[in-house]
Structures are given as C-alpha cells and as structure tokens.
CSV table of C-alpha atoms in Angstrom, one decimal:
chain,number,residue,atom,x,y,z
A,1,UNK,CA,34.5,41.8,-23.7
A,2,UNK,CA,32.7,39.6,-21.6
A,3,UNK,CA,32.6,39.9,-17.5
A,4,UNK,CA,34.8,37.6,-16.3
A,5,UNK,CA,37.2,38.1,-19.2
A,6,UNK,CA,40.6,39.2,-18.6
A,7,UNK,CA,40.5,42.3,-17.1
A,8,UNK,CA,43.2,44.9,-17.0
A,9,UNK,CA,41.9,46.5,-13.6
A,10,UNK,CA,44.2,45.9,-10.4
A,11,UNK,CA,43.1,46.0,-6.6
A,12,UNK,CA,44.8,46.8,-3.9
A,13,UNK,CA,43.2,43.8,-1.1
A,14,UNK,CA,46.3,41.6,-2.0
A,15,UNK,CA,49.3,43.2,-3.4
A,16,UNK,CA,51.2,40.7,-5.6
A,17,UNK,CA,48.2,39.0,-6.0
A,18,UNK,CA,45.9,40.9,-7.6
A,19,UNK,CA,42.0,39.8,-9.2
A,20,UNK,CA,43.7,40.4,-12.6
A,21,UNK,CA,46.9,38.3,-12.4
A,22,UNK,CA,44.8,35.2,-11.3
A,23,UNK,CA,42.6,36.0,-14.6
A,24,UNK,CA,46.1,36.5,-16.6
A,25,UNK,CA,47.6,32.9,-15.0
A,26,UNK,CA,43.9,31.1,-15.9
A,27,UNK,CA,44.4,32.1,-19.0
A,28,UNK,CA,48.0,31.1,-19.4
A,29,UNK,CA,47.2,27.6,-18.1
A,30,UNK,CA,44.2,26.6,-20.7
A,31,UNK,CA,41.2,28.3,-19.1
A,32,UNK,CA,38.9,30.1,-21.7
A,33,UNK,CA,37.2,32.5,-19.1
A,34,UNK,CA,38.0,33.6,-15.5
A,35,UNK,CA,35.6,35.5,-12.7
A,36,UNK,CA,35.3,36.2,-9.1
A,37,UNK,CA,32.4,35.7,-6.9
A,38,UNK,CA,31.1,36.7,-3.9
A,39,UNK,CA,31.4,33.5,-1.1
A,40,UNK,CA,27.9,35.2,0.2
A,41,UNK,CA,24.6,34.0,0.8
A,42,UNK,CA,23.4,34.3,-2.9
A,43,UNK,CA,19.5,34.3,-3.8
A,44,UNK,CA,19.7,31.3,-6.7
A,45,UNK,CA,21.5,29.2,-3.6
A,46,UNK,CA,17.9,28.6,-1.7
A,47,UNK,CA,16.3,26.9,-4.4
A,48,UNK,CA,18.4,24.1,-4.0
A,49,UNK,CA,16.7,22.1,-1.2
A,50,UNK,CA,13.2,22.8,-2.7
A,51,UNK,CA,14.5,21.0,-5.8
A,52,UNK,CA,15.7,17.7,-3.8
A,53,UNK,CA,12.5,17.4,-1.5
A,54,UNK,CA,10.8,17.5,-5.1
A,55,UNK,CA,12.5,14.5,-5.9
A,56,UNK,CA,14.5,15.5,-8.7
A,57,UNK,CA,17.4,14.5,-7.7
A,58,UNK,CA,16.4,10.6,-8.3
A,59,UNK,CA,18.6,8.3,-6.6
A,60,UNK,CA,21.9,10.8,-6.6
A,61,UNK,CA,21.6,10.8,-2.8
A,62,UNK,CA,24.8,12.2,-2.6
A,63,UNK,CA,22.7,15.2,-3.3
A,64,UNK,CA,20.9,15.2,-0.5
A,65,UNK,CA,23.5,14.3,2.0
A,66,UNK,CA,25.4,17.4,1.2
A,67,UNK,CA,22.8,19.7,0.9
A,68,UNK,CA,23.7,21.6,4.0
A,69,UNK,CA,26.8,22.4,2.6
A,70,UNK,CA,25.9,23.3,-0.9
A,71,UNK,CA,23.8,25.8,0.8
A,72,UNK,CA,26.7,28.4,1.2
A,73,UNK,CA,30.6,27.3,1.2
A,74,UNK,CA,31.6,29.0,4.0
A,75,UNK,CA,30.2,26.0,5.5
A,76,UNK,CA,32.6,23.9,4.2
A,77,UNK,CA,35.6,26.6,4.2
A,78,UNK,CA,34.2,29.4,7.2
A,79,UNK,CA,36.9,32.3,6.1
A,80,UNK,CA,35.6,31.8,2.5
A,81,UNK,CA,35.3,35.6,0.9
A,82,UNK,CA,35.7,34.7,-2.8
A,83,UNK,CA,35.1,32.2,-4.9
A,84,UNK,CA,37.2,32.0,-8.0
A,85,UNK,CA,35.5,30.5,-10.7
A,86,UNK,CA,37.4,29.3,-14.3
A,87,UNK,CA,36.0,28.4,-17.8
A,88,UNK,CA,37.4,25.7,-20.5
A,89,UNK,CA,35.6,25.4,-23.9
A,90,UNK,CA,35.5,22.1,-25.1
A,91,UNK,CA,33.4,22.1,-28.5
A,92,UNK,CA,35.0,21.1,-31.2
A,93,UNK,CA,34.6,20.6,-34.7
A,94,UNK,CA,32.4,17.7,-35.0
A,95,UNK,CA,28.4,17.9,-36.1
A,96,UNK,CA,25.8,17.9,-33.5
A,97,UNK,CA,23.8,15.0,-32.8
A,98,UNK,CA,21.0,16.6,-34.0
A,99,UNK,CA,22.4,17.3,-37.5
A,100,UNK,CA,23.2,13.2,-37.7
A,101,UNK,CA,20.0,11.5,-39.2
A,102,UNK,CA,21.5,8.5,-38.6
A,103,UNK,CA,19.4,6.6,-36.0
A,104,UNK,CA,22.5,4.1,-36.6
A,105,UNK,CA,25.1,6.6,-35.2
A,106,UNK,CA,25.8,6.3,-31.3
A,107,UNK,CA,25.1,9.3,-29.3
A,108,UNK,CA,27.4,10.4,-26.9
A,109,UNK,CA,27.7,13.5,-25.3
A,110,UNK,CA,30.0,16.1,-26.6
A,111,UNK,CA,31.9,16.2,-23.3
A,112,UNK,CA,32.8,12.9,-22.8
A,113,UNK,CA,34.7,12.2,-26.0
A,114,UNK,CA,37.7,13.3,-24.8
A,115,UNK,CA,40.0,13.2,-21.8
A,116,UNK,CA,38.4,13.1,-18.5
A,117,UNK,CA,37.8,16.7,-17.6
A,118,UNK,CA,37.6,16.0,-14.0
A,119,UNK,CA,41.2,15.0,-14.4
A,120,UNK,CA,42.2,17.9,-16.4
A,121,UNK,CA,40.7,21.1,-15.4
A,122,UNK,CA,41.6,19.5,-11.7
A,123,UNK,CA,45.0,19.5,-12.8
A,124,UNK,CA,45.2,22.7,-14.1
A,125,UNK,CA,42.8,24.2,-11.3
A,126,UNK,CA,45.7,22.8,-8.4
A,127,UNK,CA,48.5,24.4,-10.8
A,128,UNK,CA,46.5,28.0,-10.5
A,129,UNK,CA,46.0,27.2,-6.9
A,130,UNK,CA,49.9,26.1,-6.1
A,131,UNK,CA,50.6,29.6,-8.7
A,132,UNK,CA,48.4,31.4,-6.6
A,133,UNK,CA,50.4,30.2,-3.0
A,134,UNK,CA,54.1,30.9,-4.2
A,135,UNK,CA,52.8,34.8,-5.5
A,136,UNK,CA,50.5,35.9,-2.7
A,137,UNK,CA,52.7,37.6,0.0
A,138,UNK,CA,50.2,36.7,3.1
A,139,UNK,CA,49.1,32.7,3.3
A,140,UNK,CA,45.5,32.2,2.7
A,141,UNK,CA,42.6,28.9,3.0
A,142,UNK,CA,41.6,27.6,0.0
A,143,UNK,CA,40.0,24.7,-2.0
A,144,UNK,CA,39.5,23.5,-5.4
A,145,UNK,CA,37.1,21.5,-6.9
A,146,UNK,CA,35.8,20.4,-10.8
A,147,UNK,CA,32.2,19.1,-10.3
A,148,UNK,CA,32.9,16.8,-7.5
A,149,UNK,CA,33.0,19.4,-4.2
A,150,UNK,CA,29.9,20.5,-2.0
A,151,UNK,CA,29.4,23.8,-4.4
A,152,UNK,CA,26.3,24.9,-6.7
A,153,UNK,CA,29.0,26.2,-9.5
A,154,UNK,CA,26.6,27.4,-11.8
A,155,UNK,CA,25.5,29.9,-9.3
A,156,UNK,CA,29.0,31.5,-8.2
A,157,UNK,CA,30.0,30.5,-12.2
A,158,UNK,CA,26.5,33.5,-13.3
A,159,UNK,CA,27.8,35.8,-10.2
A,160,UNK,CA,31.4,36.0,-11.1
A,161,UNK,CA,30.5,36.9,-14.8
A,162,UNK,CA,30.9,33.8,-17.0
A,163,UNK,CA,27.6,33.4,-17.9
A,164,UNK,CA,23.7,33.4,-16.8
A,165,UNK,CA,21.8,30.4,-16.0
A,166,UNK,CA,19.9,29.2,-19.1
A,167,UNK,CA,16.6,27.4,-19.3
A,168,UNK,CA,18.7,24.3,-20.3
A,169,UNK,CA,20.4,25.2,-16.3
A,170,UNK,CA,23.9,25.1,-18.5
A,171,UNK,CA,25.7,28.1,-18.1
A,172,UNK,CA,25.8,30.5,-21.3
A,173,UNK,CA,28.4,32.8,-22.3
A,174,UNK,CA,27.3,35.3,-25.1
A,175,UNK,CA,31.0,34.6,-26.6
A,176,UNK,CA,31.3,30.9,-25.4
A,177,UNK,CA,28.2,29.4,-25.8
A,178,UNK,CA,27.2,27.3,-22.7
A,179,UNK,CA,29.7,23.9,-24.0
A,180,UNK,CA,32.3,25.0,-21.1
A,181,UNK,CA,33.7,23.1,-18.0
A,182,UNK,CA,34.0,24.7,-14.6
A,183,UNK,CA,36.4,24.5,-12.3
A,184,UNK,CA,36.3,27.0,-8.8
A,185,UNK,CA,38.8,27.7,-6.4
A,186,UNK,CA,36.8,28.9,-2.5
A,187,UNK,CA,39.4,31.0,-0.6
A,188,UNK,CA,39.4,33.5,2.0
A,189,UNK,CA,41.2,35.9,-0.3
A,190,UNK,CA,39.5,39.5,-0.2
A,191,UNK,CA,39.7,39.9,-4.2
A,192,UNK,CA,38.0,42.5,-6.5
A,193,UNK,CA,34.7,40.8,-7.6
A,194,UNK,CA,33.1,40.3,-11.3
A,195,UNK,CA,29.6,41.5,-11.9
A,196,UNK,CA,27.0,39.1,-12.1
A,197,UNK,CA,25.9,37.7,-15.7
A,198,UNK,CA,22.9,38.9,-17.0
A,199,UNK,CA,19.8,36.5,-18.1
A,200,UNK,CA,20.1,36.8,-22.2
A,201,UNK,CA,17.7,33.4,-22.2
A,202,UNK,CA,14.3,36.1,-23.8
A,203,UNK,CA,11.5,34.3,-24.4
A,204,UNK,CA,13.6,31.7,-26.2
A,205,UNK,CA,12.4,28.5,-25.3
A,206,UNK,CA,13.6,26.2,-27.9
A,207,UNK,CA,15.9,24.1,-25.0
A,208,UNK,CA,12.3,23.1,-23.4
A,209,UNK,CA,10.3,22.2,-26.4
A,210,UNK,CA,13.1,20.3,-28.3
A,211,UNK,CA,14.0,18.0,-24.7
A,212,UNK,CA,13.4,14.3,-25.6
A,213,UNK,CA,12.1,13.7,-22.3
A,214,UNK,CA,10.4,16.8,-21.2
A,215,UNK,CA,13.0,16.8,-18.6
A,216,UNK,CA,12.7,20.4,-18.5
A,217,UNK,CA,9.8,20.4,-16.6
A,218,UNK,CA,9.9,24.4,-16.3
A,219,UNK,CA,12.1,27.7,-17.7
A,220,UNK,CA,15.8,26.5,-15.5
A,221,UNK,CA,14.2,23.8,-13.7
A,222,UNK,CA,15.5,20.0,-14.3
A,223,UNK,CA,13.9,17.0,-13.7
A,224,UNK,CA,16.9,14.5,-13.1
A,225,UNK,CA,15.0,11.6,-13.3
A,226,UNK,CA,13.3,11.9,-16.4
A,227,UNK,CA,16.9,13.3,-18.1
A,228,UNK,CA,18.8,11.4,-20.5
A,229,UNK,CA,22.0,12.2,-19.3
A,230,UNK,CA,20.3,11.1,-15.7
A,231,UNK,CA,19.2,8.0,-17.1
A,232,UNK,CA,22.4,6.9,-18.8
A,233,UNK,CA,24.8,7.7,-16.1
A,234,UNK,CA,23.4,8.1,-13.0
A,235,UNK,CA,20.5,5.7,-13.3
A,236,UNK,CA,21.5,1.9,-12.4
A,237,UNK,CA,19.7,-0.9,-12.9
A,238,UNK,CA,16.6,-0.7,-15.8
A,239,UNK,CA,15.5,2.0,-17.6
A,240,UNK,CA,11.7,2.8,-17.0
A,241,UNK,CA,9.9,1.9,-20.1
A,242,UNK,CA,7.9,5.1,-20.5
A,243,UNK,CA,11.0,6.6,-21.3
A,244,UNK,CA,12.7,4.5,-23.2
A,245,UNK,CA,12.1,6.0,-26.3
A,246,UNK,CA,13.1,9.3,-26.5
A,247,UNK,CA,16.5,8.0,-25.6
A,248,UNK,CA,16.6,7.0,-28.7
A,249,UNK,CA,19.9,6.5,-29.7
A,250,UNK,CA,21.9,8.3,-27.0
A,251,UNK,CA,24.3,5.4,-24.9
A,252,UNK,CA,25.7,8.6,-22.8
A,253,UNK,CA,24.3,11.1,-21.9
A,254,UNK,CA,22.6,14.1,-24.2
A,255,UNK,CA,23.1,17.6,-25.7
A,256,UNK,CA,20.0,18.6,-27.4
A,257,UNK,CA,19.2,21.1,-25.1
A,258,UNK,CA,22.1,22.8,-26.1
A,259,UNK,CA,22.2,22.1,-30.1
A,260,UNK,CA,19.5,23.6,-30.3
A,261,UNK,CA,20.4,26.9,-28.1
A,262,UNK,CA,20.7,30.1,-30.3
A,263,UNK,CA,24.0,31.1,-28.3
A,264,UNK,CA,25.7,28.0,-29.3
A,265,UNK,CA,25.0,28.4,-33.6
A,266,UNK,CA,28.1,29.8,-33.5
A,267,UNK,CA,30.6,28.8,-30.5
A,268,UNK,CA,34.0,28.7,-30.7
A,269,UNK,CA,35.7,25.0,-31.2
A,270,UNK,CA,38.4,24.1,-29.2
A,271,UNK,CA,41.4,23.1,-30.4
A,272,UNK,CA,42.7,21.7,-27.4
A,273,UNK,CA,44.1,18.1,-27.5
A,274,UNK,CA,42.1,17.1,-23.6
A,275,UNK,CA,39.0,17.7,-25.6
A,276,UNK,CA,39.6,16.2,-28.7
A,277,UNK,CA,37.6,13.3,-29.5
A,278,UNK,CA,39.1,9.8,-28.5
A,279,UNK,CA,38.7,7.3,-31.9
A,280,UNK,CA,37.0,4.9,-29.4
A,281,UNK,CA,34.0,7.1,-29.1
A,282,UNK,CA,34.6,9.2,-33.0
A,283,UNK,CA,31.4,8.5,-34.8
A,284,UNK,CA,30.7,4.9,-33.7
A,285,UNK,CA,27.5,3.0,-34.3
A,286,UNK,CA,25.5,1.1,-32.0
A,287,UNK,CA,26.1,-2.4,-33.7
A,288,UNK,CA,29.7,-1.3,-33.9
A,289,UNK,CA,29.9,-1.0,-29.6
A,290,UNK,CA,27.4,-3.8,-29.5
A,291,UNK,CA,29.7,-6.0,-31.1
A,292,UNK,CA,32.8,-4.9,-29.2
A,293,UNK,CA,34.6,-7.0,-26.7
A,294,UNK,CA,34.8,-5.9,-23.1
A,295,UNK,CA,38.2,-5.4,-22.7
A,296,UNK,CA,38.2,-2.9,-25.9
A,297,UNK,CA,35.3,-1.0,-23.6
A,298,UNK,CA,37.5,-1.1,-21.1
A,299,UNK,CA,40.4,0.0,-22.1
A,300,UNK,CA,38.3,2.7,-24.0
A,301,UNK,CA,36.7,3.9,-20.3
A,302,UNK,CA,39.9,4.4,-18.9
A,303,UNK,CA,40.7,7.7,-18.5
A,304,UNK,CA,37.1,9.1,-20.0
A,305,UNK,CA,34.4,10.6,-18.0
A,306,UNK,CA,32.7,7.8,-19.8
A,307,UNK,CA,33.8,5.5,-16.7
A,308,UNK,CA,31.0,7.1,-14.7
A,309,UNK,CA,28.7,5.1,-16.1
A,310,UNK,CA,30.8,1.8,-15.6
A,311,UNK,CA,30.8,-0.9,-18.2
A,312,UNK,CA,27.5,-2.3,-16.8
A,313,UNK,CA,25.8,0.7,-17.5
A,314,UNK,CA,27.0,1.3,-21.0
A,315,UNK,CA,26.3,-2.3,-22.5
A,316,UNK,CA,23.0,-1.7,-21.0
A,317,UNK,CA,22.5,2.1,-22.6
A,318,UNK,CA,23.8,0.4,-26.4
A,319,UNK,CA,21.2,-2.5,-26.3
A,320,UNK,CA,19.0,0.2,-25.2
A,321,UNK,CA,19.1,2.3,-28.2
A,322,UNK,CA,19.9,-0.7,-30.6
A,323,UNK,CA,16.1,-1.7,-29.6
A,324,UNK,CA,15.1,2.3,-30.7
A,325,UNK,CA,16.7,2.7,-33.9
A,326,UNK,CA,16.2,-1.2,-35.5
A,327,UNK,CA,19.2,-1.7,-36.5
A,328,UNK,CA,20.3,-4.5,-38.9
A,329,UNK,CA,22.7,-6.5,-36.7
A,330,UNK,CA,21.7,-5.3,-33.3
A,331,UNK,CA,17.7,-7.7,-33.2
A,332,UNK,CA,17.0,-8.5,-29.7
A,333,UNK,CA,19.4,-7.0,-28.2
A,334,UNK,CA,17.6,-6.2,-24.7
C-alpha cells in the first residue's frame, strides 16, 4: 500500500480527529488517495522563483505576482502546521492520443473531457473541510484550494506521500499513475504526517524525448512557453510559427508526456461520472468543431475546464491544427 493510502494508524495530536479519519472521510467522499504534509520550508519550494526569472512562466503573470506566497503557505495562513493533500483519478477508458493515427481526430486533453474538476474536487474538498469542523473537538484555521490557491501542490502532494515529482513535473503514483487531480486543505492542525514519495522516474526518459515541443527543456523542468498545453490555454493571441507544428492536432491542451510514461501502461480508469467524457468533446474531429456553430461551443464550455481557454481561444487552436493535419473540409482555415 502506497504512502498516503489509507492508513489504519491513529495519533493522539487531535482526539476525534485523527490523520486516519480524514484519510477514511477522503475516501468516503470520491478521493482516490489521501496524505499529510509538513506546512515547512520544504527544499523543492526554492526552485520556484528561479524558474519565473527564467521566463518560463510566459505571460501567466499571475505567477509572478504570487510568488512570495507560493514560497511557503504559512504566508498566506501563519498557524499553518499541515497541509492535507487529496487524490482523484480521472483516466478512463478511452485510447490515448497517441494510439489514434488519425491526424483527423481532435486532441484534447484527457482532463478536460469531463466536468470541470475545479468545480468538483472543490466541492468535495469544502465537504471534507465542513466534515473536518463538525468532528474536531478544538476549532482550527484552514483553507482549501483545487489548483487555483497561492500553493506549489505538487510539492506538499510528493511530501505527504501521493507520489514523486516525475520528469513530465506530473505527479506519479506507483498504483495511480500520474492522471490524478489535487486538491489540499492548509490548516493549523498538528496531524501525524505521511512520508515523502520516493523518485521511481530511473533513468527513464521517454516523457522528454517523446515532448512535441521540447518543452521539457530538462529532467522536471518545464518550459511553459514552449508547452502545448501553455500554448492552447494560457497563450492568447497568435501562436508563434516555429511552433506551430508540433501542435499538430491538439485544440486543448496535451498528454503525451504522460502516454508515454511507463507508470501509466497500466493505470486504473475511473469510473466516476465527473470524469466521464462529455459527447461534446468524445472523439470529435477537427472539421467536425470547425464546422460547429458558436452557440453549440458554448453551451459545450459551460461547465468544462475547457472554458479556460474561452471560445476565442479554441476556434483559434481548431483552425490551428486543421492547417497541421490537411484535412479535406477544413482548406484555409487560418
């Protein structure tokens, strides 16, 4: 059993509220995998600002402005001591983009064909939280977030046990794979912590070679602006034409640095119905979302992660890689 799992120990910091009840309620409410960091002053925490003065970050300024804070999130809760951190798997049973040959097929990835997980894992994150409130005998601080907080969750995700830090920078769980969502809970709770993941990554390095981009400019170091997912998303405005190409046929973001990762060959699928993938976005091809009207885009967006990319974006990311593949249909669609 994996660290983080659901462990059967007790501690006696909180009585009635013990590390191993949260794990048991995480589970009970969806999560695939619960740990519990350390709020400390962690080693993988400082190479944060390094990576934004290298301009990596592109034009996520949002990045930059909160660096401060993603430094350690006792700045942004002071009586921080633990940092819960929870797991959903959301593969499922569909192909990889990788084994579709199909330059025709729209790529889009695996995480946004379903329900907005921002939405969902916050939902279910606030339900552990309010859980956590009504059982602890003492009051406590505490704050949630799924992605969008001042917090470097990979980091507290590898030292409260779910997984290391692979060369892709996904988090990998030996049982998991590395296709999970994280959601963490900062609180000043004095909980019995997880041991720290341990780097299972070898000399593996598949994730960097097979990266359309060479966005993986070195072993867990990401280039953001040369990243599909970057440049579908997060990038407004015109694509640079150098690389246009490798998007090839991706219109939202991209997963081959994880299809091709040995610890995903044979992850579990998820059969829950968040993650499931909307017929919107099942297996469409590029003339198909070409052709269609905005208000069917629209009404697709809504409640998708997809909506991060606005409408704007994705019209432009389809005539983008109509232009790659050739399609019959799609001619001049730039």
């Amino acid at each position: 059993m994996f660290c983080g799992s659901w462990s059967n120990n007790t501690d006696c910091h909180a009585v009635g509220l013990s590390s191993s009840a949260i794990k048991a309620h995480a589970k009970e409410l969806g999560f695939d995998a619960c740990g519990i960091a350390p709020a400390a002053d962690l080693p993988e925490l400082r190479f944060f600002p390094e990576w934004i003065a290298r301009g990596y970050a592109g034009s996520m300024a949002y990045l930059e402005r909160s660096a401060d804070r993603r430094a350690d999130v006792r700045r942004v809760l002071a009586s921080a001591r633990t940092v819960i951190v929870a797991a959903s798997v959301y593969n499922t049973d569909r192909p990889y983009s990788t084994e579709c040959a199909d330059p025709s097929r729209a790529k889009i990835a695996r995480y946004a064909w379903g329900d907005d997980y921002h939405d969902v894992i916050g939902q279910r994150l606030e339900a552990l939280l309010d859980w956590m409130r009504e059982t602890s005998p003492e009051p406590f601080e505490a704050r949630a977030w799924v992605d969008t907080g001042p917090v470097q969750e990979r980091v507290y995700a590898r030292h409260a046990g779910i997984g290391w830090i692979g060369k892709n920078t996904c988090v990998i769980n030996e049982e998991l794979g590395s296709w999970v969502f994280l959601g963490e809970i900062v609180s000043s709770l004095p909980l019995d912590l997880d041991p720290p993941a341990l780097d299972q990554c070898g000399t593996c390095t598949l994730c960097l070679e097979a990266c359309p981009t060479r966005a993986l400019v070195a072993p867990g170091v990401l280039d953001s602006t040369r990243c599909i997912s970057y440049l579908t998303i997060e990038h407004r405005g015109d694509i640079p034409e150098a690389l246009r190409p490798g998007i090839g046929s991706h219109v939202y973001g991209c997963d081959v640095c994880q299809e091709v990762c040995p610890w995903n060959a044979a992850a579990p699928a998820s059969a829950d119905p968040a993650w499931q993938p909307r017929p919107e976005w099942d297996a469409r091809t590029l003339v198909d979302l070409l052709q269609a009207r905005d208000e069917e885009l629209r009404m697709a967006l809504r409640g998708s992660a997809m909506k991060r990319a606005k409408l704007a974006g994705l019209r432009r990311n389809v005539a983008l890689a109509v232009d790659n593949a050739g399609v019959r249909g799609g001619e001049s669609a730039l």
